[in-house]
Amino acid sequence: MTQYNIFTDPIHLGLGATAVPQPPMTGMEWYDAYAARTASDGAEGRLVAMHKMDEDWPSWEMHPHGEEVVICIAGSMTLRQKFVDGTTASVTVNAGGYIINPPGCWHIADIAEEVTALFITAGLGTEMRPR
């Protein structure tokens, strides 16, 4: 039995109720390799990862093929969303709170102090654009 660390070794939840540990995250290029490794699960696959953050996200992101759950574990962060219909929302999420980013919703986070968050992401086709 192997113990993994969710901060460095995310999990892919795949078809057939599988849970596959992923190699350590190394940067933005890691996501392209992840997409290649898990492509056969299509839109049903989910990436589960936890991050500590102490600065604003540098880019917006959007997941076209499924919802993303963002759970605040410690601290607080302000999440901003731009929905497919053009409307926007902003909410400060505190420890224990969570939000759901719908498919196609661009989102970004503003971080005032250190925050820990758990992400359950439909990663297929994720897009990013500058802040």
mmCIF file of N, CA and C in Angstrom:
data_model
loop_
_atom_site.group_PDB
_atom_site.id
_atom_site.type_symbol
_atom_site.label_atom_id
_atom_site.label_comp_id
_atom_site.label_asym_id
_atom_site.label_seq_id
_atom_site.Cartn_x
_atom_site.Cartn_y
_atom_site.Cartn_z
ATOM 1 N N MET A 1 0.852 -1.173 0.000
ATOM 2 C CA MET A 1 0.000 0.000 0.000
ATOM 3 C C MET A 1 0.896 1.234 0.000
ATOM 4 N N THR A 2 0.523 2.199 -0.828
ATOM 5 C CA THR A 2 1.296 3.433 -0.953
ATOM 6 C C THR A 2 0.478 4.603 -0.467
ATOM 7 N N GLN A 3 1.096 5.476 0.306
ATOM 8 C CA GLN A 3 0.443 6.724 0.704
ATOM 9 C C GLN A 3 0.872 7.814 -0.256
ATOM 10 N N TYR A 4 -0.105 8.623 -0.688
ATOM 11 C CA TYR A 4 0.155 9.745 -1.580
ATOM 12 C C TYR A 4 -0.147 11.038 -0.840
ATOM 13 N N ASN A 5 0.299 12.158 -1.406
ATOM 14 C CA ASN A 5 0.048 13.467 -0.826
ATOM 15 C C ASN A 5 -0.803 14.263 -1.811
ATOM 16 N N ILE A 6 -2.019 14.610 -1.431
ATOM 17 C CA ILE A 6 -2.954 15.290 -2.328
ATOM 18 C C ILE A 6 -2.435 16.655 -2.792
ATOM 19 N N PHE A 7 -1.503 17.253 -2.036
ATOM 20 C CA PHE A 7 -0.938 18.534 -2.454
ATOM 21 C C PHE A 7 0.022 18.385 -3.634
ATOM 22 N N THR A 8 0.636 17.226 -3.771
ATOM 23 C CA THR A 8 1.608 17.033 -4.853
ATOM 24 C C THR A 8 1.188 15.967 -5.852
ATOM 25 N N ASP A 9 0.399 14.996 -5.423
ATOM 26 C CA ASP A 9 0.016 13.857 -6.263
ATOM 27 C C ASP A 9 -1.499 13.801 -6.403
ATOM 28 N N PRO A 10 -2.063 14.520 -7.362
ATOM 29 C CA PRO A 10 -3.518 14.526 -7.508
ATOM 30 C C PRO A 10 -4.036 13.146 -7.914
ATOM 31 N N ILE A 11 -5.348 13.010 -7.891
ATOM 32 C CA ILE A 11 -6.017 11.753 -8.222
ATOM 33 C C ILE A 11 -6.893 11.969 -9.449
ATOM 34 N N HIS A 12 -6.912 10.986 -10.327
ATOM 35 C CA HIS A 12 -7.873 11.000 -11.434
ATOM 36 C C HIS A 12 -8.970 10.000 -11.104
ATOM 37 N N LEU A 13 -10.216 10.474 -11.054
ATOM 38 C CA LEU A 13 -11.367 9.602 -10.886
ATOM 39 C C LEU A 13 -11.890 9.309 -12.277
ATOM 40 N N GLY A 14 -11.841 8.019 -12.660
ATOM 41 C CA GLY A 14 -12.169 7.662 -14.029
ATOM 42 C C GLY A 14 -13.338 6.708 -14.162
ATOM 43 N N LEU A 15 -13.548 6.288 -15.391
ATOM 44 C CA LEU A 15 -14.619 5.350 -15.689
ATOM 45 C C LEU A 15 -14.450 4.071 -14.882
ATOM 46 N N GLY A 16 -15.576 3.430 -14.572
ATOM 47 C CA GLY A 16 -15.524 2.201 -13.800
ATOM 48 C C GLY A 16 -15.198 2.442 -12.341
ATOM 49 N N ALA A 17 -15.452 3.651 -11.860
ATOM 50 C CA ALA A 17 -15.198 4.024 -10.470
ATOM 51 C C ALA A 17 -13.737 3.824 -10.080
ATOM 52 N N THR A 18 -12.826 4.139 -11.007
ATOM 53 C CA THR A 18 -11.402 4.014 -10.721
ATOM 54 C C THR A 18 -10.864 5.278 -10.062
ATOM 55 N N ALA A 19 -9.808 5.107 -9.282
ATOM 56 C CA ALA A 19 -9.086 6.213 -8.660
ATOM 57 C C ALA A 19 -7.614 5.976 -8.956
ATOM 58 N N VAL A 20 -7.037 6.813 -9.825
ATOM 59 C CA VAL A 20 -5.673 6.595 -10.308
ATOM 60 C C VAL A 20 -4.767 7.736 -9.839
ATOM 61 N N PRO A 21 -3.801 7.437 -8.942
ATOM 62 C CA PRO A 21 -2.858 8.480 -8.543
ATOM 63 C C PRO A 21 -2.112 9.018 -9.760
ATOM 64 N N GLN A 22 -1.878 10.315 -9.760
ATOM 65 C CA GLN A 22 -1.184 10.970 -10.863
ATOM 66 C C GLN A 22 0.223 11.359 -10.425
ATOM 67 N N PRO A 23 1.134 11.530 -11.381
ATOM 68 C CA PRO A 23 2.477 11.976 -11.018
ATOM 69 C C PRO A 23 2.436 13.392 -10.443
ATOM 70 N N PRO A 24 3.485 13.772 -9.743
ATOM 71 C CA PRO A 24 3.512 15.111 -9.151
ATOM 72 C C PRO A 24 3.287 16.213 -10.179
ATOM 73 N N MET A 25 2.545 17.242 -9.761
ATOM 74 C CA MET A 25 2.305 18.405 -10.618
ATOM 75 C C MET A 25 3.603 19.197 -10.735
ATOM 76 N N THR A 26 3.924 19.581 -11.960
ATOM 77 C CA THR A 26 5.195 20.271 -12.205
ATOM 78 C C THR A 26 5.008 21.650 -12.812
ATOM 79 N N GLY A 27 3.813 22.033 -13.116
ATOM 80 C CA GLY A 27 3.562 23.319 -13.753
ATOM 81 C C GLY A 27 2.440 23.184 -14.760
ATOM 82 N N MET A 28 2.221 24.228 -15.534
ATOM 83 C CA MET A 28 1.094 24.241 -16.472
ATOM 84 C C MET A 28 1.204 23.148 -17.526
ATOM 85 N N GLU A 29 2.414 22.778 -17.932
ATOM 86 C CA GLU A 29 2.574 21.715 -18.933
ATOM 87 C C GLU A 29 2.066 20.369 -18.415
ATOM 88 N N TRP A 30 1.997 20.219 -17.095
ATOM 89 C CA TRP A 30 1.503 18.980 -16.491
ATOM 90 C C TRP A 30 0.087 18.693 -16.974
ATOM 91 N N TYR A 31 -0.724 19.730 -17.130
ATOM 92 C CA TYR A 31 -2.129 19.553 -17.509
ATOM 93 C C TYR A 31 -2.280 18.944 -18.903
ATOM 94 N N ASP A 32 -1.407 19.292 -19.829
ATOM 95 C CA ASP A 32 -1.457 18.687 -21.164
ATOM 96 C C ASP A 32 -1.164 17.195 -21.087
ATOM 97 N N ALA A 33 -0.167 16.831 -20.290
ATOM 98 C CA ALA A 33 0.174 15.408 -20.129
ATOM 99 C C ALA A 33 -0.961 14.664 -19.428
ATOM 100 N N TYR A 34 -1.583 15.312 -18.453
ATOM 101 C CA TYR A 34 -2.733 14.710 -17.767
ATOM 102 C C TYR A 34 -3.860 14.432 -18.764
ATOM 103 N N ALA A 35 -4.147 15.397 -19.614
ATOM 104 C CA ALA A 35 -5.209 15.233 -20.609
ATOM 105 C C ALA A 35 -4.913 14.049 -21.516
ATOM 106 N N ALA A 36 -3.668 13.877 -21.917
ATOM 107 C CA ALA A 36 -3.293 12.748 -22.775
ATOM 108 C C ALA A 36 -3.440 11.425 -22.029
ATOM 109 N N ARG A 37 -3.025 11.391 -20.754
ATOM 110 C CA ARG A 37 -3.104 10.156 -19.963
ATOM 111 C C ARG A 37 -4.529 9.710 -19.725
ATOM 112 N N THR A 38 -5.462 10.644 -19.615
ATOM 113 C CA THR A 38 -6.826 10.315 -19.187
ATOM 114 C C THR A 38 -7.872 10.509 -20.276
ATOM 115 N N ALA A 39 -7.448 10.742 -21.504
ATOM 116 C CA ALA A 39 -8.372 11.051 -22.602
ATOM 117 C C ALA A 39 -9.454 9.996 -22.797
ATOM 118 N N SER A 40 -9.147 8.740 -22.543
ATOM 119 C CA SER A 40 -10.124 7.674 -22.785
ATOM 120 C C SER A 40 -11.325 7.756 -21.837
ATOM 121 N N ASP A 41 -11.223 8.504 -20.746
ATOM 122 C CA ASP A 41 -12.355 8.672 -19.838
ATOM 123 C C ASP A 41 -13.295 9.780 -20.296
ATOM 124 N N GLY A 42 -12.887 10.549 -21.288
ATOM 125 C CA GLY A 42 -13.737 11.597 -21.832
ATOM 126 C C GLY A 42 -14.207 12.573 -20.767
ATOM 127 N N ALA A 43 -15.420 13.056 -20.944
ATOM 128 C CA ALA A 43 -15.973 14.079 -20.060
ATOM 129 C C ALA A 43 -16.311 13.545 -18.672
ATOM 130 N N GLU A 44 -16.311 12.234 -18.489
ATOM 131 C CA GLU A 44 -16.668 11.674 -17.187
ATOM 132 C C GLU A 44 -15.513 11.653 -16.192
ATOM 133 N N GLY A 45 -14.279 11.801 -16.656
ATOM 134 C CA GLY A 45 -13.137 11.808 -15.748
ATOM 135 C C GLY A 45 -13.094 13.069 -14.914
ATOM 136 N N ARG A 46 -12.534 12.948 -13.705
ATOM 137 C CA ARG A 46 -12.406 14.093 -12.804
ATOM 138 C C ARG A 46 -11.012 14.116 -12.199
ATOM 139 N N LEU A 47 -10.440 15.311 -12.150
ATOM 140 C CA LEU A 47 -9.170 15.541 -11.487
ATOM 141 C C LEU A 47 -9.467 16.066 -10.086
ATOM 142 N N VAL A 48 -8.857 15.443 -9.073
ATOM 143 C CA VAL A 48 -9.012 15.879 -7.691
ATOM 144 C C VAL A 48 -7.639 16.333 -7.200
ATOM 145 N N ALA A 49 -7.546 17.598 -6.796
ATOM 146 C CA ALA A 49 -6.272 18.156 -6.351
ATOM 147 C C ALA A 49 -6.522 19.179 -5.253
ATOM 148 N N MET A 50 -5.529 19.360 -4.391
ATOM 149 C CA MET A 50 -5.629 20.374 -3.343
ATOM 150 C C MET A 50 -4.424 21.293 -3.453
ATOM 151 N N HIS A 51 -4.689 22.596 -3.289
ATOM 152 C CA HIS A 51 -3.633 23.600 -3.420
ATOM 153 C C HIS A 51 -3.694 24.595 -2.277
ATOM 154 N N LYS A 52 -2.509 25.024 -1.821
ATOM 155 C CA LYS A 52 -2.386 26.183 -0.946
ATOM 156 C C LYS A 52 -1.986 27.343 -1.842
ATOM 157 N N MET A 53 -2.662 28.468 -1.677
ATOM 158 C CA MET A 53 -2.404 29.626 -2.533
ATOM 159 C C MET A 53 -2.309 30.870 -1.667
ATOM 160 N N ASP A 54 -1.423 31.793 -2.058
ATOM 161 C CA ASP A 54 -1.323 33.045 -1.318
ATOM 162 C C ASP A 54 -1.280 34.261 -2.244
ATOM 163 N N GLU A 55 -1.657 34.044 -3.500
ATOM 164 C CA GLU A 55 -1.749 35.175 -4.431
ATOM 165 C C GLU A 55 -2.858 34.911 -5.440
ATOM 166 N N ASP A 56 -3.334 35.997 -6.055
ATOM 167 C CA ASP A 56 -4.408 35.891 -7.049
ATOM 168 C C ASP A 56 -4.018 34.931 -8.165
ATOM 169 N N TRP A 57 -5.014 34.234 -8.708
ATOM 170 C CA TRP A 57 -4.740 33.384 -9.864
ATOM 171 C C TRP A 57 -4.260 34.257 -11.014
ATOM 172 N N PRO A 58 -3.267 33.805 -11.769
ATOM 173 C CA PRO A 58 -2.749 34.618 -12.871
ATOM 174 C C PRO A 58 -3.612 34.561 -14.132
ATOM 175 N N SER A 59 -4.531 33.596 -14.196
ATOM 176 C CA SER A 59 -5.341 33.469 -15.415
ATOM 177 C C SER A 59 -6.742 32.960 -15.094
ATOM 178 N N TRP A 60 -7.652 33.281 -16.006
ATOM 179 C CA TRP A 60 -9.004 32.742 -15.974
ATOM 180 C C TRP A 60 -8.936 31.307 -16.492
ATOM 181 N N GLU A 61 -9.884 30.473 -16.062
ATOM 182 C CA GLU A 61 -9.989 29.136 -16.638
ATOM 183 C C GLU A 61 -11.445 28.780 -16.856
ATOM 184 N N MET A 62 -11.648 27.785 -17.743
ATOM 185 C CA MET A 62 -12.995 27.356 -18.091
ATOM 186 C C MET A 62 -12.943 25.881 -18.461
ATOM 187 N N HIS A 63 -13.935 25.130 -17.977
ATOM 188 C CA HIS A 63 -14.038 23.695 -18.240
ATOM 189 C C HIS A 63 -15.302 23.468 -19.069
ATOM 190 N N PRO A 64 -15.166 23.193 -20.361
ATOM 191 C CA PRO A 64 -16.330 23.144 -21.240
ATOM 192 C C PRO A 64 -17.199 21.895 -21.100
ATOM 193 N N HIS A 65 -16.671 20.816 -20.525
ATOM 194 C CA HIS A 65 -17.385 19.533 -20.581
ATOM 195 C C HIS A 65 -17.958 19.050 -19.262
ATOM 196 N N GLY A 66 -17.924 19.871 -18.220
ATOM 197 C CA GLY A 66 -18.493 19.434 -16.948
ATOM 198 C C GLY A 66 -18.295 20.460 -15.863
ATOM 199 N N GLU A 67 -18.970 20.237 -14.756
ATOM 200 C CA GLU A 67 -18.895 21.137 -13.619
ATOM 201 C C GLU A 67 -17.602 20.931 -12.833
ATOM 202 N N GLU A 68 -17.176 22.000 -12.160
ATOM 203 C CA GLU A 68 -16.042 21.932 -11.254
ATOM 204 C C GLU A 68 -16.524 22.348 -9.867
ATOM 205 N N VAL A 69 -16.128 21.580 -8.857
ATOM 206 C CA VAL A 69 -16.427 21.910 -7.472
ATOM 207 C C VAL A 69 -15.151 22.465 -6.842
ATOM 208 N N VAL A 70 -15.252 23.638 -6.202
ATOM 209 C CA VAL A 70 -14.130 24.246 -5.493
ATOM 210 C C VAL A 70 -14.542 24.349 -4.027
ATOM 211 N N ILE A 71 -13.824 23.615 -3.161
ATOM 212 C CA ILE A 71 -14.131 23.569 -1.734
ATOM 213 C C ILE A 71 -13.017 24.298 -0.979
ATOM 214 N N CYS A 72 -13.381 25.296 -0.203
ATOM 215 C CA CYS A 72 -12.410 26.017 0.614
ATOM 216 C C CYS A 72 -12.182 25.217 1.897
ATOM 217 N N ILE A 73 -10.944 24.814 2.132
ATOM 218 C CA ILE A 73 -10.598 24.015 3.301
ATOM 219 C C ILE A 73 -10.157 24.916 4.459
ATOM 220 N N ALA A 74 -9.355 25.927 4.167
ATOM 221 C CA ALA A 74 -8.861 26.858 5.185
ATOM 222 C C ALA A 74 -8.686 28.231 4.551
ATOM 223 N N GLY A 75 -8.933 29.289 5.338
ATOM 224 C CA GLY A 75 -8.811 30.638 4.814
ATOM 225 C C GLY A 75 -10.067 31.048 4.057
ATOM 226 N N SER A 76 -9.909 31.978 3.127
ATOM 227 C CA SER A 76 -11.031 32.412 2.291
ATOM 228 C C SER A 76 -10.484 32.948 0.973
ATOM 229 N N MET A 77 -11.328 32.923 -0.044
ATOM 230 C CA MET A 77 -10.966 33.440 -1.361
ATOM 231 C C MET A 77 -12.220 33.975 -2.023
ATOM 232 N N THR A 78 -12.024 34.947 -2.895
ATOM 233 C CA THR A 78 -13.141 35.487 -3.657
ATOM 234 C C THR A 78 -13.079 34.913 -5.055
ATOM 235 N N LEU A 79 -14.122 34.189 -5.412
ATOM 236 C CA LEU A 79 -14.208 33.586 -6.743
ATOM 237 C C LEU A 79 -15.124 34.439 -7.605
ATOM 238 N N ARG A 80 -14.660 34.703 -8.826
ATOM 239 C CA ARG A 80 -15.454 35.463 -9.787
ATOM 240 C C ARG A 80 -15.785 34.548 -10.956
ATOM 241 N N GLN A 81 -17.018 34.635 -11.419
ATOM 242 C CA GLN A 81 -17.489 33.800 -12.526
ATOM 243 C C GLN A 81 -18.083 34.664 -13.624
ATOM 244 N N LYS A 82 -17.843 34.241 -14.879
ATOM 245 C CA LYS A 82 -18.495 34.829 -16.057
ATOM 246 C C LYS A 82 -19.205 33.678 -16.755
ATOM 247 N N PHE A 83 -20.535 33.712 -16.702
ATOM 248 C CA PHE A 83 -21.346 32.615 -17.217
ATOM 249 C C PHE A 83 -21.527 32.692 -18.729
ATOM 250 N N VAL A 84 -21.940 31.596 -19.306
ATOM 251 C CA VAL A 84 -22.137 31.490 -20.755
ATOM 252 C C VAL A 84 -23.110 32.553 -21.258
ATOM 253 N N ASP A 85 -24.133 32.897 -20.455
ATOM 254 C CA ASP A 85 -25.127 33.882 -20.889
ATOM 255 C C ASP A 85 -24.658 35.334 -20.712
ATOM 256 N N GLY A 86 -23.407 35.529 -20.242
ATOM 257 C CA GLY A 86 -22.857 36.865 -20.093
ATOM 258 C C GLY A 86 -22.991 37.456 -18.702
ATOM 259 N N THR A 87 -23.780 36.844 -17.826
ATOM 260 C CA THR A 87 -23.908 37.351 -16.472
ATOM 261 C C THR A 87 -22.650 37.015 -15.669
ATOM 262 N N THR A 88 -22.472 37.743 -14.558
ATOM 263 C CA THR A 88 -21.298 37.531 -13.715
ATOM 264 C C THR A 88 -21.725 37.349 -12.264
ATOM 265 N N ALA A 89 -20.839 36.777 -11.474
ATOM 266 C CA ALA A 89 -21.074 36.622 -10.041
ATOM 267 C C ALA A 89 -19.731 36.663 -9.332
ATOM 268 N N SER A 90 -19.767 37.067 -8.088
ATOM 269 C CA SER A 90 -18.572 37.086 -7.254
ATOM 270 C C SER A 90 -19.002 36.668 -5.855
ATOM 271 N N VAL A 91 -18.273 35.748 -5.256
ATOM 272 C CA VAL A 91 -18.611 35.291 -3.908
ATOM 273 C C VAL A 91 -17.328 35.004 -3.138
ATOM 274 N N THR A 92 -17.315 35.408 -1.873
ATOM 275 C CA THR A 92 -16.205 35.058 -1.002
ATOM 276 C C THR A 92 -16.546 33.729 -0.349
ATOM 277 N N VAL A 93 -15.673 32.762 -0.550
ATOM 278 C CA VAL A 93 -15.876 31.413 -0.027
ATOM 279 C C VAL A 93 -14.946 31.233 1.169
ATOM 280 N N ASN A 94 -15.522 30.874 2.305
ATOM 281 C CA ASN A 94 -14.777 30.674 3.533
ATOM 282 C C ASN A 94 -14.595 29.183 3.805
ATOM 283 N N ALA A 95 -13.760 28.860 4.775
ATOM 284 C CA ALA A 95 -13.484 27.464 5.121
ATOM 285 C C ALA A 95 -14.789 26.695 5.318
ATOM 286 N N GLY A 96 -14.886 25.561 4.650
ATOM 287 C CA GLY A 96 -16.078 24.727 4.702
ATOM 288 C C GLY A 96 -17.077 25.025 3.601
ATOM 289 N N GLY A 97 -16.936 26.157 2.936
ATOM 290 C CA GLY A 97 -17.845 26.521 1.858
ATOM 291 C C GLY A 97 -17.351 26.009 0.522
ATOM 292 N N TYR A 98 -18.247 25.929 -0.432
ATOM 293 C CA TYR A 98 -17.852 25.525 -1.781
ATOM 294 C C TYR A 98 -18.726 26.212 -2.810
ATOM 295 N N ILE A 99 -18.214 26.250 -4.022
ATOM 296 C CA ILE A 99 -18.976 26.755 -5.161
ATOM 297 C C ILE A 99 -18.871 25.733 -6.285
ATOM 298 N N ILE A 100 -19.768 25.867 -7.239
ATOM 299 C CA ILE A 100 -19.758 25.007 -8.427
ATOM 300 C C ILE A 100 -19.613 25.905 -9.635
ATOM 301 N N ASN A 101 -18.592 25.637 -10.441
ATOM 302 C CA ASN A 101 -18.420 26.325 -11.716
ATOM 303 C C ASN A 101 -19.100 25.483 -12.788
ATOM 304 N N PRO A 102 -20.174 25.995 -13.401
ATOM 305 C CA PRO A 102 -20.861 25.238 -14.441
ATOM 306 C C PRO A 102 -19.995 25.086 -15.696
ATOM 307 N N PRO A 103 -20.332 24.142 -16.563
ATOM 308 C CA PRO A 103 -19.593 24.007 -17.823
ATOM 309 C C PRO A 103 -19.621 25.319 -18.603
ATOM 310 N N GLY A 104 -18.476 25.697 -19.158
ATOM 311 C CA GLY A 104 -18.398 26.900 -19.977
ATOM 312 C C GLY A 104 -18.264 28.189 -19.199
ATOM 313 N N CYS A 105 -18.267 28.137 -17.877
ATOM 314 C CA CYS A 105 -18.176 29.321 -17.022
ATOM 315 C C CYS A 105 -16.705 29.675 -16.799
ATOM 316 N N TRP A 106 -16.300 30.873 -17.240
ATOM 317 C CA TRP A 106 -14.946 31.345 -16.953
ATOM 318 C C TRP A 106 -14.892 31.740 -15.489
ATOM 319 N N HIS A 107 -13.793 31.405 -14.805
ATOM 320 C CA HIS A 107 -13.678 31.716 -13.382
ATOM 321 C C HIS A 107 -12.231 32.004 -13.006
ATOM 322 N N ILE A 108 -12.103 32.781 -11.925
ATOM 323 C CA ILE A 108 -10.800 33.209 -11.432
ATOM 324 C C ILE A 108 -10.947 33.458 -9.928
ATOM 325 N N ALA A 109 -9.843 33.433 -9.198
ATOM 326 C CA ALA A 109 -9.903 33.665 -7.754
ATOM 327 C C ALA A 109 -8.965 34.800 -7.355
ATOM 328 N N ASP A 110 -9.436 35.609 -6.426
ATOM 329 C CA ASP A 110 -8.641 36.649 -5.789
ATOM 330 C C ASP A 110 -8.321 36.156 -4.377
ATOM 331 N N ILE A 111 -7.041 36.184 -4.031
ATOM 332 C CA ILE A 111 -6.566 35.625 -2.766
ATOM 333 C C ILE A 111 -5.945 36.748 -1.943
ATOM 334 N N ALA A 112 -6.514 37.036 -0.769
ATOM 335 C CA ALA A 112 -5.986 38.100 0.087
ATOM 336 C C ALA A 112 -4.994 37.557 1.114
ATOM 337 N N GLU A 113 -5.170 36.302 1.505
ATOM 338 C CA GLU A 113 -4.293 35.646 2.481
ATOM 339 C C GLU A 113 -4.203 34.175 2.094
ATOM 340 N N GLU A 114 -3.342 33.430 2.746
ATOM 341 C CA GLU A 114 -3.203 32.022 2.355
ATOM 342 C C GLU A 114 -4.536 31.280 2.476
ATOM 343 N N VAL A 115 -4.814 30.487 1.471
ATOM 344 C CA VAL A 115 -6.033 29.693 1.420
ATOM 345 C C VAL A 115 -5.674 28.292 0.937
ATOM 346 N N THR A 116 -6.395 27.315 1.439
ATOM 347 C CA THR A 116 -6.265 25.938 0.972
ATOM 348 C C THR A 116 -7.597 25.549 0.357
ATOM 349 N N ALA A 117 -7.554 24.995 -0.850
ATOM 350 C CA ALA A 117 -8.785 24.618 -1.539
ATOM 351 C C ALA A 117 -8.630 23.263 -2.211
ATOM 352 N N LEU A 118 -9.721 22.516 -2.224
ATOM 353 C CA LEU A 118 -9.803 21.225 -2.900
ATOM 354 C C LEU A 118 -10.606 21.433 -4.179
ATOM 355 N N PHE A 119 -10.085 20.917 -5.292
ATOM 356 C CA PHE A 119 -10.714 21.077 -6.603
ATOM 357 C C PHE A 119 -11.099 19.710 -7.151
ATOM 358 N N ILE A 120 -12.340 19.595 -7.604
ATOM 359 C CA ILE A 120 -12.808 18.396 -8.299
ATOM 360 C C ILE A 120 -13.240 18.892 -9.674
ATOM 361 N N THR A 121 -12.409 18.591 -10.671
ATOM 362 C CA THR A 121 -12.501 19.266 -11.960
ATOM 363 C C THR A 121 -12.778 18.305 -13.112
ATOM 364 N N ALA A 122 -13.728 18.693 -13.952
ATOM 365 C CA ALA A 122 -13.913 18.034 -15.247
ATOM 366 C C ALA A 122 -12.872 18.651 -16.175
ATOM 367 N N GLY A 123 -11.711 18.036 -16.251
ATOM 368 C CA GLY A 123 -10.568 18.676 -16.881
ATOM 369 C C GLY A 123 -10.512 18.622 -18.403
ATOM 370 N N LEU A 124 -11.316 17.760 -19.025
ATOM 371 C CA LEU A 124 -11.272 17.613 -20.472
ATOM 372 C C LEU A 124 -11.537 18.941 -21.168
ATOM 373 N N GLY A 125 -10.597 19.378 -21.986
ATOM 374 C CA GLY A 125 -10.769 20.589 -22.777
ATOM 375 C C GLY A 125 -10.620 21.893 -22.022
ATOM 376 N N THR A 126 -10.064 21.841 -20.817
ATOM 377 C CA THR A 126 -9.890 23.065 -20.035
ATOM 378 C C THR A 126 -9.157 24.130 -20.849
ATOM 379 N N GLU A 127 -9.664 25.366 -20.777
ATOM 380 C CA GLU A 127 -9.047 26.488 -21.465
ATOM 381 C C GLU A 127 -8.623 27.521 -20.434
ATOM 382 N N MET A 128 -7.581 28.270 -20.767
ATOM 383 C CA MET A 128 -7.117 29.350 -19.898
ATOM 384 C C MET A 128 -6.886 30.595 -20.748
ATOM 385 N N ARG A 129 -7.023 31.766 -20.097
ATOM 386 C CA ARG A 129 -6.722 33.027 -20.760
ATOM 387 C C ARG A 129 -6.183 33.988 -19.705
ATOM 388 N N PRO A 130 -5.398 34.967 -20.116
ATOM 389 C CA PRO A 130 -4.773 35.882 -19.153
ATOM 390 C C PRO A 130 -5.792 36.641 -18.319
ATOM 391 N N ARG A 131 -5.393 37.021 -17.137
ATOM 392 C CA ARG A 131 -6.223 37.806 -16.214
ATOM 393 C C ARG A 131 -6.615 39.102 -16.834
#
